[in-house]
Short mmCIF file of C-alpha atoms and ligand atoms in Angstrom, two decimals:
data_model
loop_
_atom_site.label_atom_id
_atom_site.label_comp_id
_atom_site.label_asym_id
_atom_site.label_seq_id
_atom_site.Cartn_x
_atom_site.Cartn_y
_atom_site.Cartn_z
CA UNK A 252 0.00 0.00 0.00
CA UNK A 253 1.18 3.54 -0.72
CA UNK A 254 1.47 5.45 2.54
CA UNK A 255 2.49 9.04 3.32
CA UNK A 256 3.65 10.06 6.80
CA UNK A 257 3.50 13.76 7.66
CA UNK A 258 6.23 14.74 10.13
CA UNK A 259 9.61 13.00 10.20
CA UNK A 260 10.07 13.49 13.94
CA UNK A 261 10.23 10.73 16.50
CA UNK A 262 6.77 9.26 15.91
CA UNK A 263 6.60 9.86 12.15
CA UNK A 264 10.04 8.52 11.40
CA UNK A 265 9.69 5.34 13.45
CA UNK A 266 6.19 4.74 12.06
CA UNK A 267 7.32 5.32 8.47
CA UNK A 268 10.39 3.11 8.74
CA UNK A 269 8.47 0.29 10.43
CA UNK A 270 5.58 0.41 7.93
CA UNK A 271 8.13 0.28 5.10
CA UNK A 272 9.76 -2.71 6.75
CA UNK A 273 6.33 -4.39 6.85
CA UNK A 274 6.33 -4.16 3.03
CA UNK A 275 4.47 -0.89 2.39
CA UNK A 276 5.62 1.84 0.03
CA UNK A 277 6.22 4.82 2.35
CA UNK A 278 7.10 8.49 1.85
CA UNK A 279 7.91 10.58 4.96
CA UNK A 280 7.32 14.31 4.59
CA UNK A 281 8.84 17.08 6.65
CA UNK A 282 8.91 20.86 6.26
CA UNK A 283 12.55 21.18 7.36
CA UNK A 284 14.71 20.74 4.22
CA UNK A 285 17.94 20.07 6.21
CA UNK A 286 16.24 17.20 8.05
CA UNK A 287 15.15 15.64 4.76
CA UNK A 288 18.59 16.15 3.22
CA UNK A 289 20.20 14.43 6.19
CA UNK A 290 17.69 11.58 6.14
CA UNK A 291 18.37 11.09 2.44
CA UNK A 292 22.07 10.91 3.34
CA UNK A 293 21.32 8.30 6.03
CA UNK A 294 21.80 10.68 9.00
CA UNK A 295 19.13 10.30 11.71
CA UNK A 296 17.74 13.42 13.45
CA UNK A 297 17.30 11.45 16.72
CA UNK A 298 19.13 8.66 18.50
CA UNK A 299 17.00 5.53 18.54
CA UNK A 300 18.50 2.08 18.65
CA UNK A 301 18.15 0.23 15.34
CA UNK A 302 16.58 3.14 13.47
CA UNK A 303 19.52 3.99 11.23
CA UNK A 304 19.84 0.40 10.07
CA UNK A 305 16.08 0.08 9.53
CA UNK A 306 15.97 3.30 7.49
CA UNK A 307 19.00 2.30 5.46
CA UNK A 308 17.62 -1.17 4.68
CA UNK A 309 14.27 0.16 3.55
CA UNK A 310 15.55 3.12 1.53
CA UNK A 311 17.92 0.76 -0.30
CA UNK A 312 15.00 -1.57 -1.00
CA UNK A 313 13.11 1.42 -2.47
CA UNK A 314 10.25 1.15 0.06
CA UNK A 315 11.11 4.30 2.05
CA UNK A 316 11.62 7.84 0.76
CA UNK A 317 11.93 11.31 2.31
CA UNK A 318 10.66 14.54 0.81
CA UNK A 319 9.55 18.08 1.58
CA UNK A 320 6.90 17.79 -1.15
CA UNK A 321 3.66 17.04 0.73
CA UNK A 322 1.45 17.40 -2.35
CA UNK A 323 3.27 14.75 -4.28
CA UNK A 324 3.39 12.33 -1.33
CA UNK A 325 -0.27 12.74 -0.34
CA UNK A 326 -1.74 12.70 -3.85
CA UNK A 327 -0.29 9.23 -4.44
CA UNK A 328 -1.17 7.77 -1.02
CA UNK A 329 -4.14 5.65 0.07
CA UNK A 330 -3.30 6.22 3.73
CA UNK A 331 -1.79 9.38 5.22
CA UNK A 332 -0.45 9.33 8.79
CA UNK A 333 -0.23 12.58 10.75
CA UNK A 334 2.79 12.32 13.06
CA UNK A 335 3.43 15.97 13.90
CA UNK A 336 4.16 17.36 17.35
CA UNK A 337 1.47 18.34 19.87
CA UNK A 338 3.52 20.32 22.42
CA UNK A 339 1.91 21.77 25.56
CA UNK A 340 0.27 25.17 25.11
CA UNK A 341 1.54 28.06 27.23
CA UNK A 342 -0.58 28.34 30.37
CA UNK A 343 -1.18 30.77 33.15
CA UNK A 344 0.21 29.70 36.52
CA UNK A 345 -1.89 26.97 38.13
CA UNK A 346 -3.52 25.86 34.86
CA UNK A 347 -2.98 22.44 33.29
CA UNK A 348 -1.54 22.67 29.78
CA UNK A 349 -3.69 21.55 26.86
CA UNK A 350 -2.06 20.07 23.74
CA UNK A 351 -1.30 22.63 21.03
CA UNK A 352 -2.94 21.39 17.83
CA UNK A 353 -1.61 24.02 15.42
CA UNK A 354 0.63 21.54 13.56
CA UNK A 355 -2.20 19.00 13.30
CA UNK A 356 -4.55 21.68 11.92
CA UNK A 357 -2.11 22.89 9.28
CA UNK A 358 -1.25 19.30 8.29
CA UNK A 359 -4.99 18.59 7.86
CA UNK A 360 -5.40 21.62 5.59
CA UNK A 361 -2.41 20.73 3.45
CA UNK A 362 -3.52 17.12 3.17
CA UNK A 363 -7.01 18.27 2.15
CA UNK A 364 -5.58 20.39 -0.67
CA UNK A 365 -3.36 17.58 -1.95
CA UNK A 366 -5.81 14.64 -1.81
CA UNK A 367 -6.82 12.98 -5.07
CA UNK A 368 -8.80 9.75 -4.65
CA UNK A 369 -10.35 8.31 -1.48
CA UNK A 370 -7.79 8.69 1.32
CA UNK A 371 -7.70 7.54 4.93
CA UNK A 372 -6.15 10.19 7.18
CA UNK A 373 -4.75 8.70 10.37
CA UNK A 374 -3.89 10.65 13.54
CA UNK A 375 -0.79 9.08 15.11
CA UNK A 376 0.04 12.20 17.12
CA UNK A 377 -1.19 12.29 20.72
CA UNK A 378 -4.31 14.42 20.50
CA UNK A 379 -7.27 15.37 22.69
CA UNK A 380 -10.66 13.74 22.38
CA UNK A 381 -12.53 15.19 19.43
CA UNK A 382 -9.47 15.74 17.23
CA UNK A 383 -10.47 13.14 14.62
CA UNK A 384 -13.73 15.04 14.27
CA UNK A 385 -11.84 18.35 14.07
CA UNK A 386 -9.51 17.01 11.35
CA UNK A 387 -12.54 15.75 9.38
CA UNK A 388 -14.15 19.18 9.59
CA UNK A 389 -10.97 20.92 8.44
CA UNK A 390 -10.60 18.59 5.44
CA UNK A 391 -14.26 18.97 4.51
CA UNK A 392 -14.19 22.76 4.71
CA UNK A 393 -10.85 23.06 2.88
CA UNK A 394 -11.77 20.69 0.04
CA UNK A 395 -15.47 19.97 -0.32
CA UNK A 396 -14.76 17.39 -3.08
CA UNK A 397 -12.45 15.31 -0.87
CA UNK A 398 -13.31 11.61 -0.42
CA UNK A 399 -11.86 10.57 2.91
CA UNK A 400 -12.15 9.00 6.37
CA UNK A 401 -10.34 10.10 9.53
CA UNK A 402 -8.99 7.47 11.92
CA UNK A 403 -7.39 7.72 15.35
CA UNK A 404 -4.45 5.33 15.79
CA UNK A 405 -2.38 6.26 18.86
CA UNK A 406 1.19 5.13 19.28
CA UNK A 407 2.49 3.37 22.37
CA UNK A 408 6.19 3.59 21.52
CA UNK A 409 8.80 3.99 24.23
CA UNK A 410 11.91 5.95 23.35
CA UNK A 411 14.83 3.56 23.20
CA UNK A 412 12.56 0.61 22.35
CA UNK A 413 10.37 2.20 19.72
CA UNK A 414 11.10 -0.20 16.87
CA UNK A 415 10.46 -3.25 18.98
CA UNK A 416 7.31 -1.62 20.39
CA UNK A 417 6.05 -1.00 16.84
CA UNK A 418 6.93 -4.42 15.46
CA UNK A 419 5.83 -6.40 18.54
CA UNK A 420 3.13 -4.27 20.13
CA UNK A 421 0.95 -5.39 23.03
CA UNK A 422 -1.96 -4.10 20.98
CA UNK A 423 -2.92 -1.88 18.07
CA UNK A 424 -5.77 0.54 18.71
CA UNK A 425 -7.75 2.08 15.85
CA UNK A 426 -10.66 4.43 16.30
CA UNK A 427 -12.89 4.72 13.24
CA UNK A 428 -16.47 5.02 12.16
CA UNK A 429 -16.85 3.49 8.70
CA UNK A 430 -16.22 0.20 6.89
CA UNK A 431 -14.08 1.68 4.12
CA UNK A 432 -11.56 2.97 6.67
CA UNK A 433 -11.78 -0.36 8.51
CA UNK A 434 -10.65 -2.24 5.40
CA UNK A 435 -7.73 0.15 4.75
CA UNK A 436 -6.51 0.01 8.37
CA UNK A 437 -6.67 -3.79 8.41
CA UNK A 438 -4.56 -3.75 5.25
CA UNK A 439 -2.03 -1.33 6.81
CA UNK A 440 -1.56 -3.59 9.84
CA UNK A 441 -2.08 -6.94 8.08
CA UNK A 442 1.48 -8.19 8.71
CA UNK A 443 1.06 -7.61 12.46
CA UNK A 444 -2.55 -8.85 12.62
CA UNK A 445 -1.47 -12.04 10.82
CA UNK A 446 1.15 -12.54 13.54
CA UNK A 447 -1.62 -12.54 16.15
CA UNK A 448 -1.20 -9.03 17.60
CA UNK A 449 -4.33 -7.86 19.46
CA UNK A 450 -6.12 -5.46 17.14
CA UNK A 451 -8.74 -3.32 18.84
CA UNK A 452 -11.28 -1.42 16.75
CA UNK A 453 -13.24 1.23 18.58
CA UNK A 454 -14.64 4.72 18.15
CA UNK A 455 -12.27 7.67 17.51
CA UNK A 456 -13.17 9.20 20.91
CA UNK A 457 -12.37 6.01 22.83
CA UNK A 458 -9.15 5.53 20.90
CA UNK A 459 -8.03 9.10 21.61
CA UNK A 460 -8.76 8.65 25.29
CA UNK A 461 -7.03 5.23 25.46
CA UNK A 462 -3.73 6.92 24.65
CA UNK A 463 -4.02 9.45 27.49
CA UNK A 464 -5.44 6.92 29.93
CA UNK A 465 -2.57 4.47 29.25
CA UNK A 466 0.09 7.10 29.88
CA UNK A 467 -1.72 8.45 32.95
CA UNK A 468 -2.07 4.95 34.40
CA UNK A 469 1.63 4.18 33.90
CA UNK A 470 2.53 7.56 35.43
CA UNK A 471 0.29 6.68 38.37
CA UNK A 472 2.17 3.42 38.95
CA UNK A 473 5.45 5.35 39.03
CA UNK A 474 4.06 8.02 41.35
CA UNK A 475 2.72 5.32 43.63
CA UNK A 476 5.97 3.37 43.87
CA UNK A 477 7.95 6.55 44.48
CA UNK A 478 5.73 7.41 47.45
CA UNK A 479 6.12 3.83 48.67
CA UNK A 480 9.90 4.31 48.39
CA UNK A 481 9.66 7.28 50.76
CA UNK A 482 7.61 5.19 53.15
CA UNK A 483 10.12 2.31 52.88
CA UNK A 484 12.94 4.69 53.80
CA UNK A 485 10.93 5.96 56.77
CA UNK A 486 10.05 2.52 58.17
CA UNK A 487 13.26 0.71 57.18
CA UNK A 488 11.68 -1.43 54.44
CA UNK A 489 12.99 -2.23 50.95
CA UNK A 490 11.13 -0.81 47.95
CA UNK A 491 12.61 -3.28 45.45
CA UNK A 492 11.30 -6.21 47.45
CA UNK A 493 8.03 -4.35 47.91
CA UNK A 494 7.73 -3.88 44.10
CA UNK A 495 8.27 -7.60 43.63
CA UNK A 496 5.89 -8.39 46.44
CA UNK A 497 3.05 -6.47 44.88
CA UNK A 498 4.02 -6.78 41.21
CA UNK A 499 3.93 -10.59 41.20
CA UNK A 500 0.18 -10.25 41.78
CA UNK A 501 -1.03 -10.54 38.15
CA UNK A 502 -3.67 -7.94 38.78
CA UNK A 503 -0.94 -5.40 39.56
CA UNK A 504 1.95 -6.48 37.28
CA UNK A 505 5.68 -5.87 37.73
CA UNK A 506 6.20 -3.24 35.03
CA UNK A 507 6.60 0.43 35.88
CA UNK A 508 7.15 -0.20 39.57
CA UNK A 509 10.75 0.94 39.61
CA UNK A 510 11.29 3.71 42.12
CA UNK A 511 13.40 6.62 40.93
CA UNK A 512 13.63 10.39 40.77
CA UNK A 513 10.17 10.77 39.17
CA UNK A 514 8.99 10.46 35.59
CA UNK A 515 10.20 12.80 32.87
CA UNK A 516 10.36 12.87 29.09
CA UNK A 517 8.23 14.39 26.40
CA UNK A 518 5.15 12.25 27.10
CA UNK A 519 4.09 11.54 30.69
CA UNK A 520 4.42 15.11 32.05
CA UNK A 521 2.69 16.60 28.97
CA UNK A 522 0.01 13.92 28.61
CA UNK A 523 -1.02 13.80 32.27
CA UNK A 524 -1.52 17.58 32.19
CA UNK A 525 -3.43 17.39 28.91
CA UNK A 526 -5.70 14.68 30.34
CA UNK A 527 -6.48 16.86 33.37
CA UNK A 528 -7.23 19.73 31.00
CA UNK A 529 -9.63 17.58 28.93
CA UNK A 530 -11.34 16.23 32.08
CA UNK A 531 -11.82 19.74 33.46
CA UNK A 532 -13.22 20.90 30.15
CA UNK A 533 -15.81 18.11 30.20
CA UNK A 534 -16.48 18.66 33.90
CA UNK A 535 -15.38 15.11 34.80
CA UNK A 536 -12.36 15.82 37.03
CA UNK A 537 -9.58 13.25 37.36
CA UNK A 538 -8.36 13.86 40.90
CA UNK A 539 -6.10 10.79 40.93
CA UNK A 540 -4.16 12.00 37.88
CA UNK A 541 -3.95 15.48 39.43
CA UNK A 542 -2.35 14.14 42.56
CA UNK A 543 0.10 12.10 40.46
CA UNK A 544 1.23 15.30 38.73
CA UNK A 545 1.67 17.08 42.06
CA UNK A 546 3.44 14.09 43.60
CA UNK A 547 5.85 13.94 40.64
CA UNK A 548 6.62 17.66 40.92
CA UNK A 549 7.28 17.29 44.64
CA UNK A 550 9.52 14.32 43.91
CA UNK A 551 12.06 16.57 42.17
CA UNK A 552 12.46 18.77 45.23
CA UNK A 553 12.56 15.71 47.50
CA UNK A 554 15.49 14.43 45.44
CA UNK A 555 17.26 17.78 45.74
CA UNK A 556 16.76 17.79 49.51
CA UNK A 557 18.09 14.24 49.70
CA UNK A 558 21.25 15.29 47.85
CA UNK A 559 21.76 18.37 50.01
CA UNK A 560 21.18 16.45 53.21
CA UNK A 561 23.69 13.72 52.22
CA UNK A 562 26.15 16.58 51.56
CA UNK A 563 25.70 17.60 55.20
CA UNK A 564 23.24 20.36 54.41
CA UNK A 565 25.50 22.38 52.14
CA UNK A 566 26.83 22.01 48.60
CA UNK A 567 28.34 25.48 48.41
CA UNK A 568 31.84 25.26 46.88
CA UNK A 569 31.60 21.47 46.55
CA UNK A 570 32.47 19.55 43.38
CA UNK A 571 29.41 17.59 42.39
CA UNK A 572 29.57 15.03 39.58
CA UNK A 573 26.28 14.31 37.82
CA UNK A 574 26.05 11.06 35.86
CA UNK A 575 23.10 11.03 33.47
CA UNK A 576 21.19 13.89 31.88
CA UNK A 577 18.59 12.11 29.75
CA UNK A 578 15.13 11.34 31.17
CA UNK A 579 15.91 7.63 30.95
CA UNK A 580 18.63 5.46 29.40
CA UNK A 581 19.08 4.67 25.69
CA UNK A 582 17.90 8.02 24.38
CA UNK A 583 19.46 11.43 23.78
CA UNK A 584 16.28 13.14 24.98
CA UNK A 585 16.67 15.46 27.99
CA UNK A 586 13.17 16.96 27.87
CA UNK A 587 11.54 17.22 31.32
CA UNK A 588 14.38 15.16 32.77
CA UNK A 589 15.23 15.39 36.48
CA UNK A 590 18.65 16.77 35.46
CA UNK A 591 16.93 19.94 34.24
CA UNK A 592 15.83 20.61 37.82
CA UNK A 593 18.73 19.21 39.84
CA UNK A 594 21.66 20.76 37.94
CA UNK A 595 20.40 24.39 38.02
CA UNK A 596 19.38 23.99 41.69
CA UNK A 597 22.86 22.70 42.61
CA UNK A 598 24.41 25.68 40.80
CA UNK A 599 22.07 28.03 42.66
CA UNK A 600 23.22 26.45 45.92
CA UNK A 601 26.84 27.24 45.02
CA UNK A 602 28.08 23.84 43.81
CA UNK A 603 30.55 23.32 40.97
CA UNK A 604 28.93 20.83 38.64
CA UNK A 605 30.57 18.46 36.18
CA UNK A 606 28.29 16.23 34.10
CA UNK A 607 28.56 13.20 31.87
CA UNK A 608 25.98 11.42 29.73
CA UNK A 609 26.68 8.97 26.89
CA UNK A 610 24.08 10.59 24.57
CA UNK A 611 22.42 13.61 26.16
CA UNK A 612 25.16 16.23 26.48
CA UNK A 613 24.61 18.02 23.14
CA UNK A 614 20.92 18.55 23.93
CA UNK A 615 21.66 19.61 27.51
CA UNK A 616 24.08 22.29 26.29
CA UNK A 617 21.04 24.25 25.05
CA UNK A 618 20.33 25.07 28.71
CA UNK A 619 23.44 27.30 28.69
CA UNK A 620 24.48 26.44 32.22
CA UNK A 621 27.84 27.23 33.76
CA UNK A 622 28.93 23.59 34.12
CA UNK A 623 31.70 21.35 32.83
CA UNK A 624 31.07 18.52 30.39
CA UNK A 625 33.20 15.44 31.05
CA UNK A 626 34.33 12.88 28.49
CA UNK A 627 33.78 9.73 30.56
CA UNK A 628 32.56 8.45 33.93
CA UNK A 629 36.11 8.62 35.25
CA UNK A 630 36.66 12.14 33.96
CA UNK A 631 33.37 13.23 35.55
CA UNK A 632 33.91 11.80 39.03
CA UNK A 633 37.59 12.76 39.40
CA UNK A 634 38.01 15.07 42.43
CA UNK A 635 34.26 14.98 43.14
CA UNK A 636 32.95 15.52 46.66
CA UNK A 637 29.81 13.60 45.67
CA UNK A 638 28.52 11.69 42.63
CA UNK A 639 24.83 11.77 41.76
CA UNK A 640 23.38 9.17 39.38
CA UNK A 641 20.31 10.50 37.59
CA UNK A 642 19.95 8.09 34.64
CA UNK A 643 20.17 4.29 34.56
CA UNK A 644 22.79 3.99 31.78
CA UNK A 645 24.48 0.54 31.64
CA UNK A 646 27.82 2.31 31.27
CA UNK A 647 27.48 3.68 34.82
CA UNK A 648 26.54 0.27 36.17
CA UNK A 649 29.46 -1.43 34.43
CA UNK A 650 32.05 1.11 35.61
CA UNK A 651 34.72 -0.23 37.96
CA UNK A 652 33.59 1.67 41.03
CA UNK A 653 36.17 0.07 43.30
CA UNK A 654 38.99 1.66 41.32
CA UNK A 655 37.08 4.90 40.71
CA UNK A 656 36.82 5.50 44.45
CA UNK A 657 40.41 6.70 44.77
CA UNK A 658 39.84 9.35 42.11
CA UNK A 659 37.13 11.02 44.19
CA UNK A 660 37.82 13.55 46.94
CA UNK A 661 35.04 12.05 49.06
CA UNK A 662 33.54 8.61 48.32
CA UNK A 663 29.91 9.79 48.39
CA UNK A 664 27.50 8.31 45.82
CA UNK A 665 23.82 9.23 45.65
CA UNK A 666 22.16 6.77 43.30
CA UNK A 667 18.66 8.01 42.44
CA UNK A 668 18.07 5.04 40.10
CA UNK A 669 19.15 2.19 42.40
CA UNK A 670 21.52 1.26 39.60
CA UNK A 671 24.51 0.05 41.57
CA UNK A 672 24.82 -2.88 43.96
CA UNK A 673 24.23 -1.31 47.38
CA UNK A 674 26.17 -3.97 49.28
CA UNK A 675 29.17 -3.92 46.98
CA UNK A 676 29.30 -0.13 47.13
CA UNK A 677 29.17 -0.08 50.92
CA UNK A 678 31.70 -2.89 51.17
CA UNK A 679 34.02 -0.98 48.83
CA UNK A 680 33.97 1.86 51.32
CA UNK A 681 31.56 4.21 49.61
CA UNK A 682 29.13 6.36 51.53
CA UNK A 683 26.35 5.05 49.29
CA UNK A 684 22.77 6.33 49.26
CA UNK A 685 19.94 5.04 47.11
CA UNK A 686 16.15 5.11 46.90
CA UNK A 687 13.70 3.32 49.16
CA UNK A 688 16.12 0.97 50.85
CA UNK A 689 19.23 0.71 52.96
CA UNK A 690 22.13 -1.48 51.86
CA UNK A 691 22.24 -4.83 53.75
CA UNK A 692 25.32 -3.75 55.66
CA UNK A 693 23.66 -0.49 56.71
CA UNK A 694 20.52 -2.42 57.76
CA UNK A 695 22.69 -4.85 59.76
CA UNK A 696 24.36 -1.93 61.45
CA UNK A 697 21.01 -0.40 62.35
CA UNK A 698 19.77 -3.74 63.67
CA UNK A 699 22.86 -4.08 65.84
CA UNK A 700 22.42 -0.54 67.14
CA UNK A 701 18.73 -1.16 68.00
C1 UGA B 194 5.98 6.62 27.33
C2 UGA B 194 5.13 5.34 27.31
O1 UGA B 194 5.78 4.31 28.04
C3 UGA B 194 4.88 4.87 25.87
O2 UGA B 194 4.02 3.75 25.87
C4 UGA B 194 4.22 6.01 25.10
O3 UGA B 194 3.99 5.65 23.74
C5 UGA B 194 5.13 7.22 25.14
O4 UGA B 194 5.34 7.61 26.52
C6 UGA B 194 4.44 8.33 24.38
O5 UGA B 194 3.37 8.79 24.81
O6 UGA B 194 4.88 8.65 23.26
P1 UGA B 194 8.59 7.17 27.10
O7 UGA B 194 8.22 8.58 27.41
O8 UGA B 194 9.51 6.88 25.98
O9 UGA B 194 7.27 6.30 26.80
O10 UGA B 194 9.27 6.59 28.40
P2 UGA B 194 8.97 5.51 29.53
O11 UGA B 194 9.83 4.35 29.33
O12 UGA B 194 7.53 5.26 29.66
O13 UGA B 194 9.50 6.31 30.83
C7 UGA B 194 8.89 7.53 31.22
C8 UGA B 194 9.51 8.03 32.51
O14 UGA B 194 9.14 7.19 33.60
C9 UGA B 194 11.04 8.03 32.52
O15 UGA B 194 11.51 9.19 33.15
C10 UGA B 194 11.40 6.78 33.31
O16 UGA B 194 12.67 6.87 33.92
C11 UGA B 194 10.28 6.77 34.33
N1 UGA B 194 10.02 5.41 34.89
C12 UGA B 194 9.55 4.42 34.11
C13 UGA B 194 10.24 5.19 36.25
O17 UGA B 194 10.67 6.09 37.00
N2 UGA B 194 9.95 3.95 36.77
C14 UGA B 194 9.48 2.95 35.99
O18 UGA B 194 9.23 1.84 36.55
C15 UGA B 194 9.26 3.18 34.63
#
């Protein structure tokens, strides 16, 4: 099937490359000529494992192309995916940010003007309830002759695992209201449906809400386990064992019960706020999601206080090494990451900060902070009075901490991802602090003291 994808950003690019790999004939369209030039030269605009190879394989096979020419791509396509950004709108203080639909609206207009025969227009972008209807109205009013259907088809891709998530999804959700669109969508996803992937057909409104509800539910699990981590610290329990203890109950599930510094990234913070905004608009408030947002905001300051208190109440003039800037491992994305709060706060408190991240440093430089960028873990921690781990990169876990200890001024490690082995760190002589648990040796000590 001939498919056009509007927007060669994270969602559009992964969707386009994966659909091409499933055997479709795909053209990805983007307004930024440099991005298209680079893609045509095999240079990816984002870091995503496996993407470069996937793009290269499919462009060579002639199934995947990149262009700035939307008219040409859309006029030839039977299915057109909209994968443009829906960033949060500016809000007044205290308001919850709605999604900004300006890119979706202009894509809909341009698609309407370029359409030739019957076309299915598919919203892949994360959009509020009612957007499929809005896109249909825009197309109708822009081109009254247009023959089309609008479908909602949210993505559930995780950064760092996006290709696997697309190719082996837990489910595919499509929201549509007519049989013609049904047939086209079943054709688009035939290779996955044939492999037995759960394929859920529903209304556009339900489909749009499924996306927000899924992200809000996952964010709620994280918020919950982080509060349990605080409680574990207070009562002397272990949050990792607690996660296992509740997560092995099938009704709860083990995933997304890893305590940490709070959720970040371009999705959970934005989508939880957008869901609250939608719920308020429809006068059906979602108080649970609201408290998750507040709890996650508080989490950032809790983490800062933890760091300051480990540093004996004062970081002024101290050398602090920060390992990890991205909002999670295996991405170069630093949007809404805990580092964006912690690093400026440490600077404000008078610390000298040196950072290292395997992928996120270029993006972080846009914050224009007065910090040093190190070239390796060792370079970052040398002469540090304390090391803070903010992201769960394997490279940090695999470092030889025993030998790194001598490079530090003080052997203090604050591991906000529970990445390192608490017992080994304590045994190696580190003053090691993590989340929601004490190391065994520290617990033994406390028991002896009691
Ligand atoms: C998330 C969802 O997982 C995807 O299903 C969804 O498609 C995507 O948003 C989106 O809406 O586009 P992503 O933002 O890539 O994906 O990242 P996650 O892996 O979900 O992690 C989000 C945040 O939660 C990270 O900061 C991560 O460190 C944190 N997290 C995750 C925890 O603190 N604990 C956990 O147990 C899991």
